[in-house]
Coordinates of C-alpha atoms in Angstrom, one line a residue:
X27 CA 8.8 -17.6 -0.1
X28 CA 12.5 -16.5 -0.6
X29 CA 11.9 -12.0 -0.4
X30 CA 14.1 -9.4 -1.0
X31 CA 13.4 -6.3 0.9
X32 CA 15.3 -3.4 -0.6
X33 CA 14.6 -0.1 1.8
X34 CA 16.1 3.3 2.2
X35 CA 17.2 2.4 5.7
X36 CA 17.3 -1.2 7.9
X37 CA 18.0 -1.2 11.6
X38 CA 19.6 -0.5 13.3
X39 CA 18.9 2.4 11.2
X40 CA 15.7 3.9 10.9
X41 CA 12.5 2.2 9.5
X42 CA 11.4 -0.2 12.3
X43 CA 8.6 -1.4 10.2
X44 CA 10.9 -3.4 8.0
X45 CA 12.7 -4.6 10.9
X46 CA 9.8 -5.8 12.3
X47 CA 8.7 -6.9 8.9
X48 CA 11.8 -9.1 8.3
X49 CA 12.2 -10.7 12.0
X50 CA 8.1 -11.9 11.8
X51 CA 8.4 -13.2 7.7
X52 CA 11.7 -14.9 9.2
X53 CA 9.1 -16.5 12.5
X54 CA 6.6 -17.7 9.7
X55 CA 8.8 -19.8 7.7
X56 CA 10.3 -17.3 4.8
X57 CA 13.4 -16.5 4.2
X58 CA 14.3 -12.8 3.8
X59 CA 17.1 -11.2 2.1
X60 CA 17.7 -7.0 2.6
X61 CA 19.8 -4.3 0.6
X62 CA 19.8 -0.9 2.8
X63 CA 21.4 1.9 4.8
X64 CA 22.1 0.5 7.8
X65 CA 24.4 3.1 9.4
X66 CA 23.5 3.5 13.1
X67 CA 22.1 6.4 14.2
X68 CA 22.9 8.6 16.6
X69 CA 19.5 9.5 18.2
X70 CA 17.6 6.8 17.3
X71 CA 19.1 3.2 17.0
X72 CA 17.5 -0.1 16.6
X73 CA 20.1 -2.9 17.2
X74 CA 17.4 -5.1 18.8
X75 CA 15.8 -5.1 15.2
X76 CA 19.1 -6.7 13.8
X77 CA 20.0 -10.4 13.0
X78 CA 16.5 -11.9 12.1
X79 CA 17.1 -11.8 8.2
X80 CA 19.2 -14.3 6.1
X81 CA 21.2 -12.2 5.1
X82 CA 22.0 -8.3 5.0
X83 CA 23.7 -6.1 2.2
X84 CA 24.7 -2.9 3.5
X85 CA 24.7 0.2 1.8
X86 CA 27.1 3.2 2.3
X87 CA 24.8 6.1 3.5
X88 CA 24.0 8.5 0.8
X89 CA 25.8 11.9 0.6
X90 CA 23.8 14.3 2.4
X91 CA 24.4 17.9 1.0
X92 CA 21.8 19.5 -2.0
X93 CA 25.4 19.8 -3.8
X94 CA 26.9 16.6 -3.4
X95 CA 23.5 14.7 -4.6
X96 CA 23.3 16.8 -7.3
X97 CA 26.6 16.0 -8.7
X98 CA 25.8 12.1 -7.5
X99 CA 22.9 12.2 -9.8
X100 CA 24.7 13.7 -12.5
X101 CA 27.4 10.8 -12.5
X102 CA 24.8 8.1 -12.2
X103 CA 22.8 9.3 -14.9
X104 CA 26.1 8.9 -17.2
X105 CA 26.3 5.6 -15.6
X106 CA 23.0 4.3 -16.5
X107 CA 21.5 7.1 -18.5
X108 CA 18.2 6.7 -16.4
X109 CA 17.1 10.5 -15.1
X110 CA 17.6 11.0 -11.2
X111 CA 19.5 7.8 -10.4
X112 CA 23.0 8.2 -8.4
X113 CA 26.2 6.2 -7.6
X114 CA 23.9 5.0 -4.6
X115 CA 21.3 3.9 -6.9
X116 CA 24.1 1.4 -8.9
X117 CA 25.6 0.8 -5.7
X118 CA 21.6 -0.9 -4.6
X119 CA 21.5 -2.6 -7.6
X120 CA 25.0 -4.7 -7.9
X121 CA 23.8 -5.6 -4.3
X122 CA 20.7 -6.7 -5.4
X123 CA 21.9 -8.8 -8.5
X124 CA 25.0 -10.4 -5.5
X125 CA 21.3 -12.2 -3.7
X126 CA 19.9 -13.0 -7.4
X127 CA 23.1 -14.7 -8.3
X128 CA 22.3 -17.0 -5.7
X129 CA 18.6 -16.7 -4.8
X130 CA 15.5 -17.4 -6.2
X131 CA 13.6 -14.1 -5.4
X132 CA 9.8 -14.9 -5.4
X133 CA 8.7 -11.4 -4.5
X134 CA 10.8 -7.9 -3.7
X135 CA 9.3 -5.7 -1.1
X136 CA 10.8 -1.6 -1.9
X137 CA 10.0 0.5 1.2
X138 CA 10.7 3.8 1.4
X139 CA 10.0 7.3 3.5
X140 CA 11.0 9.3 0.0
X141 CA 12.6 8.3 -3.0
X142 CA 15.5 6.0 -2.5
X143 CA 15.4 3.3 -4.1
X144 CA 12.8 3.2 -6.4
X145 CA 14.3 3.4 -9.6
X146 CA 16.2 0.3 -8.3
X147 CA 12.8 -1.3 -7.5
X148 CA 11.8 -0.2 -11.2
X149 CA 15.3 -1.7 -12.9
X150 CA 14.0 -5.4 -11.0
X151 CA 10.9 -5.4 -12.6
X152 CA 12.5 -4.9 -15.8
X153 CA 13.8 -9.1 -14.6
X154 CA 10.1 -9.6 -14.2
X155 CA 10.5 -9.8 -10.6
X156 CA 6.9 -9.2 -8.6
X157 CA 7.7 -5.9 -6.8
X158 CA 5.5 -4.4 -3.6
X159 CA 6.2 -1.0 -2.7
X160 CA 5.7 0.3 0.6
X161 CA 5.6 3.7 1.3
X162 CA 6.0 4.9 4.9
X163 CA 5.7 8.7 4.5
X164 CA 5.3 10.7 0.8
X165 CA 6.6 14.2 0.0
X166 CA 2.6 15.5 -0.1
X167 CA 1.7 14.6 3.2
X168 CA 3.7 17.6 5.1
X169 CA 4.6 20.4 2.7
X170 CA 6.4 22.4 5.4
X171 CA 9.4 19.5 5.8
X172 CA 10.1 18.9 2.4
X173 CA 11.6 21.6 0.8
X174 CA 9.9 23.2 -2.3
X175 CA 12.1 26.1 -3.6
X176 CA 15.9 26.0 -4.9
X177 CA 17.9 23.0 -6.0
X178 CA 16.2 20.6 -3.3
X179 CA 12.9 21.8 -4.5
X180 CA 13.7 21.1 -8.3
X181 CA 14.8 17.6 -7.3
X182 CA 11.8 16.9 -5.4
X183 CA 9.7 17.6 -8.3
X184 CA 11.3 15.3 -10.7
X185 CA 11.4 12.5 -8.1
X186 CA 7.8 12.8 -7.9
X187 CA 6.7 12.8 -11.4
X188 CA 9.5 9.8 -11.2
X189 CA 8.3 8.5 -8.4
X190 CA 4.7 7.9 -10.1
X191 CA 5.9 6.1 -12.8
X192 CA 7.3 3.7 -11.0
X193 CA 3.9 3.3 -8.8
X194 CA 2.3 2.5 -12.1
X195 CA 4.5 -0.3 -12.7
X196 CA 4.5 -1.9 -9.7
X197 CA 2.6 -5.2 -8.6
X198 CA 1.1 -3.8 -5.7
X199 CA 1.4 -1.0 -3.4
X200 CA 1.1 -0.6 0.1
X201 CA 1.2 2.6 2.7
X202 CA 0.1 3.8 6.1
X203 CA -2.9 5.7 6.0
X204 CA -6.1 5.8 4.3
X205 CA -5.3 9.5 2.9
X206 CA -2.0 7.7 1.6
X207 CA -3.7 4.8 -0.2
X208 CA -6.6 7.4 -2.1
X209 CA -3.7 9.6 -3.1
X210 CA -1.4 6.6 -4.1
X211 CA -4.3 5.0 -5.4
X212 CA -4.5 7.9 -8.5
X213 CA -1.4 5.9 -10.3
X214 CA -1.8 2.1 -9.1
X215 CA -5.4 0.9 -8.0
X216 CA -4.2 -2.3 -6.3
X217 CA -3.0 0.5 -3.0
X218 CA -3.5 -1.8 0.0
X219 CA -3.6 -0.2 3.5
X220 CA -1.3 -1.8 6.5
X221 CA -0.8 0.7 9.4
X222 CA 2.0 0.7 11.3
X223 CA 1.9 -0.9 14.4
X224 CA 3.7 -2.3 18.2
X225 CA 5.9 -5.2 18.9
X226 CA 3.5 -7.5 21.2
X227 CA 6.8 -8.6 22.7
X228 CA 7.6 -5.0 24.2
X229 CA 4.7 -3.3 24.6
X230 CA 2.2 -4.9 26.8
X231 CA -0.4 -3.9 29.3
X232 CA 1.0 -2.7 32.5
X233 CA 0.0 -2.3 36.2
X234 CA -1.0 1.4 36.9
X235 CA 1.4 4.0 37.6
X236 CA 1.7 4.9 41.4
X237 CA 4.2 8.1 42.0
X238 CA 3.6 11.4 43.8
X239 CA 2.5 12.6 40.5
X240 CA 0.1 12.0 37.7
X241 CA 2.7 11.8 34.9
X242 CA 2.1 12.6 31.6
X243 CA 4.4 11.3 29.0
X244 CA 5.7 12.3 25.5
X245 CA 7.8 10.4 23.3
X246 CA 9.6 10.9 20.1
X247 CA 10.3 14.5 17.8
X248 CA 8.5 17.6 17.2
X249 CA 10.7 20.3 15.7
X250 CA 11.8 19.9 12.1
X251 CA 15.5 20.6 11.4
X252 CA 14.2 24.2 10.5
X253 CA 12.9 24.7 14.1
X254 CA 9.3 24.5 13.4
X255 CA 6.8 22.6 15.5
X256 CA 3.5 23.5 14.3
X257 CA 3.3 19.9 13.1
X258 CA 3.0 19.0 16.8
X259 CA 2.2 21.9 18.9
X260 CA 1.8 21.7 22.4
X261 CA 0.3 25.2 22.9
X262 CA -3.1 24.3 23.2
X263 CA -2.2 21.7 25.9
X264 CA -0.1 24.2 27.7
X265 CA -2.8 27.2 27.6
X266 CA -4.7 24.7 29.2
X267 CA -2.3 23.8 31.9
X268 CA -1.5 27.1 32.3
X269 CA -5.4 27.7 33.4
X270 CA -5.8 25.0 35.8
X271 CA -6.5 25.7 39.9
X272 CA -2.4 25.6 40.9
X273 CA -3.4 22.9 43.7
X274 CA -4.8 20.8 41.0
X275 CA -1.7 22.0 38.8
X276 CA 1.2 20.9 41.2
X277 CA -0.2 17.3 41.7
X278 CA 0.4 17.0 37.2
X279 CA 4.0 15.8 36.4
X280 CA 3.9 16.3 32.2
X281 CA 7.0 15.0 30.4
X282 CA 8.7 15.1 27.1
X283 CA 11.9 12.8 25.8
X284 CA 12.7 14.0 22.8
X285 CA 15.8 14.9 20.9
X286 CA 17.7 18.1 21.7
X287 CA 17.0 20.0 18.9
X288 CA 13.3 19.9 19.7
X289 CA 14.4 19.7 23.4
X290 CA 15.5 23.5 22.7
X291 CA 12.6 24.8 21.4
X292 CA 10.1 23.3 23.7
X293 CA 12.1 24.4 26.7
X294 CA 11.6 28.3 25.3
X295 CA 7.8 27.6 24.6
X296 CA 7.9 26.3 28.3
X297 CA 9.3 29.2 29.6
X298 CA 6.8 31.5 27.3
X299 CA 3.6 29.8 29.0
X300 CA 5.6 29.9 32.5
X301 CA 4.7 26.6 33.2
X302 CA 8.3 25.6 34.1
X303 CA 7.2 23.7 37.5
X304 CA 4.9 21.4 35.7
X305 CA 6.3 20.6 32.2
X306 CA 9.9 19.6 31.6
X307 CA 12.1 18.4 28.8
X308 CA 14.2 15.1 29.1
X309 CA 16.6 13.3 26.9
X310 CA 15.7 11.3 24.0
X311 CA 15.6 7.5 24.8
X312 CA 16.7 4.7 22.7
X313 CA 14.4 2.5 21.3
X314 CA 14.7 -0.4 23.6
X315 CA 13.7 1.9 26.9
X316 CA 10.9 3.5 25.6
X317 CA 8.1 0.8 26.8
X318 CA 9.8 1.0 30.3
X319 CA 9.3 5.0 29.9
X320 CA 6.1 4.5 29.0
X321 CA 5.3 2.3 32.1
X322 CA 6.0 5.2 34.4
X323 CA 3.7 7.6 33.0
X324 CA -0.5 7.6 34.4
X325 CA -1.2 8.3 30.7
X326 CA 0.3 9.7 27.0
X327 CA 0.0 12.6 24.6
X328 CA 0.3 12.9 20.9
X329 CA 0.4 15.9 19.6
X330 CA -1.4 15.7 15.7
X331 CA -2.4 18.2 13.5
X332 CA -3.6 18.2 10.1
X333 CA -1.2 19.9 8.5
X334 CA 0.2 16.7 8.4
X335 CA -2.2 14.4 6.5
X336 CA -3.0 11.2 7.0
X337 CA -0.2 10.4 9.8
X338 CA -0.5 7.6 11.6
X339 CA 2.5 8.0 13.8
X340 CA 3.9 4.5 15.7
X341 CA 3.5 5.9 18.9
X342 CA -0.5 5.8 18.6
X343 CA -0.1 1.8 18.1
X344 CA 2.9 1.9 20.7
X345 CA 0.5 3.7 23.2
X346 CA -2.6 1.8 22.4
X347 CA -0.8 -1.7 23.9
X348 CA 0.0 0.0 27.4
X349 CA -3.6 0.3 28.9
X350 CA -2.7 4.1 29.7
X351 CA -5.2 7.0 28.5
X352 CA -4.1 8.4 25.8
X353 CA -4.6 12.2 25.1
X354 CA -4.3 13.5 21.8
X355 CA -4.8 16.9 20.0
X356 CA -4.6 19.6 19.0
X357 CA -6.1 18.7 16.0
X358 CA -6.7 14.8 15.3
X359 CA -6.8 13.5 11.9
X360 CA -10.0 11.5 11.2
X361 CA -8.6 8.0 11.2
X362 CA -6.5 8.6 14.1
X363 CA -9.5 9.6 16.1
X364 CA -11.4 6.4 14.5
X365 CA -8.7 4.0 15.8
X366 CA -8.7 5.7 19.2
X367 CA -12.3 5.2 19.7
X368 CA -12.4 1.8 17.9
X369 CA -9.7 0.2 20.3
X370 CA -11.1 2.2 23.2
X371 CA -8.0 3.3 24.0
X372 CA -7.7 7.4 24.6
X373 CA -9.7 10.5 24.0
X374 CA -9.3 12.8 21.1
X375 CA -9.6 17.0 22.0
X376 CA -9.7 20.2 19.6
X377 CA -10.5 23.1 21.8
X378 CA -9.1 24.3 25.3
X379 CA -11.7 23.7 27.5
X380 CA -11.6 19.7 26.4
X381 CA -8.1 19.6 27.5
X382 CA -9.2 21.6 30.7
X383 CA -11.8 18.9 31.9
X384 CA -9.6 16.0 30.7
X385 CA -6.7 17.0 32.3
X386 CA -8.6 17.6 35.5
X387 CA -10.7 14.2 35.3
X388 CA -7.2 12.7 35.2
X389 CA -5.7 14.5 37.9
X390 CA -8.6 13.6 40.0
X391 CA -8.4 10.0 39.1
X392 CA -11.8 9.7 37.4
X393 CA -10.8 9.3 33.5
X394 CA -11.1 6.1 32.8
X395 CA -10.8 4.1 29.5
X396 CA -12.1 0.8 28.1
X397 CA -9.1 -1.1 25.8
X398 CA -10.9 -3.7 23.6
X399 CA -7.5 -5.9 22.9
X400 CA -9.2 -7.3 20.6
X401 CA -9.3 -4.4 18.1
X402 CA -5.6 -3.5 19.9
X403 CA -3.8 -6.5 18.6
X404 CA -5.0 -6.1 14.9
X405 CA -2.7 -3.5 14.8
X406 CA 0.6 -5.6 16.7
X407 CA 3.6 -6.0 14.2
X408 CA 2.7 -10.1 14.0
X409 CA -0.6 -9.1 12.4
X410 CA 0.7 -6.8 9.8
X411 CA 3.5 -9.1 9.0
X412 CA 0.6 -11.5 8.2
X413 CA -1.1 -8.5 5.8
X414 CA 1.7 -8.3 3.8
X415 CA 2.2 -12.0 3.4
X416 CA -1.3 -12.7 2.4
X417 CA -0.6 -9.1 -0.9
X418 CA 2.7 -11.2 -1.7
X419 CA 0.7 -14.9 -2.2
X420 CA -1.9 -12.1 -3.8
X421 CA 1.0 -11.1 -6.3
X422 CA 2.5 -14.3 -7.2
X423 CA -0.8 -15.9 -7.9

């Protein structure tokens, strides 16, 4: 198959799974053409993810202000008359009709985290062009980051009365979570489900982790740009830590990389639960380092709750592939906890005194787990590049 994936962002931007996506179509014999943002990140950069498709149209990232989209969208819609599309939006699509000059496009996968670029997705179809959509996160599943009041929170209304439309059109949708697909599901019945998952090439089963201490390791954001962290609290963890016998305390090493604005608010929650000696802060970590972070670690935490619904962050997968216990709570969403317990790979915890005995069973070096790889590897980036080639055959036939 010859696909176009057009995306909101392509490494070594953001959005790993189509990364991922595009180097394992490229390993099974298709050729892959991508439209996207690709404008490297500061924080977070994923050059390794770069020269696996045929080719790559780049996309100027998007102005960034509530004021300057909102005078973008005015101007596109004068463009095109369409409601809600921008100069970006025209900008997708004369990229996208540069690879149909030349191309024979059997099937267009449009991924996004919000809104961009659906209406371009919805413009191919009008070519009669099989379109997939994937969505990676929607506006419903955490109300707290997406902003609901002023101009931003008009926007974000349209886009998702918008945004539904364009569901209903499509071939075929695809998203992360089974909470995803049932709400997705209300405008376009053929919602598949494909998870996110690891690179088997990174993240593989390592040999125990021998320092002074047992280390406990955290990787990734917590804090919104607003500052708020209830998404991922650690205060459960830390009451417990907090409450363990200090000889059992001083042996625990518990670590977060994360990025420095979260970096600055966990470091005053620290301080609040005066657990400075055993919980520290360090730097986020690029992309690339993060399986050798995870080696030196005795096991990992992620932090869910279910104000967020149906998350499935990459970590879990990420985690699942390193034969470490993984510890997560304070509040696990069902399927998280299902996968856990399915792959045998971590325990999931919702009061104090859980944390309390796990923490010490680890400390004492007699919390074990039981990884079936077999259930592990269903969830490796090879296998869901495999899930969306068999809903793309599904479409064109």
């Amino acid at each position: 198959m010859d696909i176009l994936i057009i995306a909101d962002h392509f490494p070594p931007s953001f959005a790993p799974r189509m990364g991922y996506l595009a180097r394992n179509l490229k390993a099974m014999g298709h050729k892959v053409y991508v439209v996207a943002i690709t404008k490297h990140r500061d924080f977070n950069s994923f050059d390794f993810l770069t020269g696996y498709a045929d080719e790559v149209y780049e996309v100027a990232s998007r102005n960034s202000s509530h004021k300057e989209v909102l005078l973008s969208t005015v101007k596109g819609f004068f463009s095109s008359f369409r409601p809600m599309w921008t100069e970006t939006d025209t900008v997708y699509y004369e990229k996208c009709k540069e690879v149909l000059k030349s191309r024979h496009i059997d099937c267009v996968v449009c991924s996004t985290s919000s809104f961009y670029p659906l209406l371009v997705a919805e413009k191919l179809m009008e070519r009669h062009i099989p379109v997939v959509i994937d969505f990676r996160d929607i506006y419903e599943q955490d109300e707290t980051f997406y902003p609901r009041k002023g101009v931003a929170g008009i926007m974000r209304h349209f886009q998702k009365k918008i945004r539904n439309r364009v569901i209903g059109k499509a071939d075929a949708v695809v998203s992360v979570s089974k909470w995803h697909c049932e709400y997705l599901s209300q405008w376009n019945k053929r919602c598949k489900m494909i998870m996110n998952g690891f690179d088997e090439q990174k993240f593989v089963s390592k040999t125990a982790w021998h320092g002074n201490k047992v280390r406990i390791v955290y990787t990734g954001t917590m804090a919104t740009p607003q500052g708020d962290i209830s998404a991922h609290s650690p205060c459960m963890l830390f009451e417990a830590i907090g409450e363990i016998e200090k000889s059992k305390r001083d042996n625990l090493d518990v670590v977060f990389y994360t990025d420095s604005n979260s970096k600055n608010i966990l470091e005053r929650v620290i301080a609040q639960f005066g657990i400075e000696k055993t919980v520290r802060c360090e730097d986020w970590v690029s992309s690339d380092m993060v399986p050798d972070i995870l080696a030196e670690s005795s096991s990992l935490l992620i932090l869910s709750n279910h104000g967020n619904k149906g998350v499935m962050l990459t970590k879990t997968f990420e985690y699942m592939a390193m034969n470490r216990p993984i510890l997560c709570l304070p509040d696990p969403d069902e399927q998280l906890e299902r996968v856990l317990n399915e792959t045998g790979t971590g325990f999931t915890m919702r009061d104090k005194e859980s944390v309390k005995r796990c923490l010490e069973k680890l400390i004492e070096g007699t919390l074990e787990i039981h990884p079936n790889m077999d259930e592990v590897m269903k969830y490796s980036r090879g296998a869901q590049a495999k899930q969306f080639e068999a809903l793309m055959q599904e479409v064109l036939s």
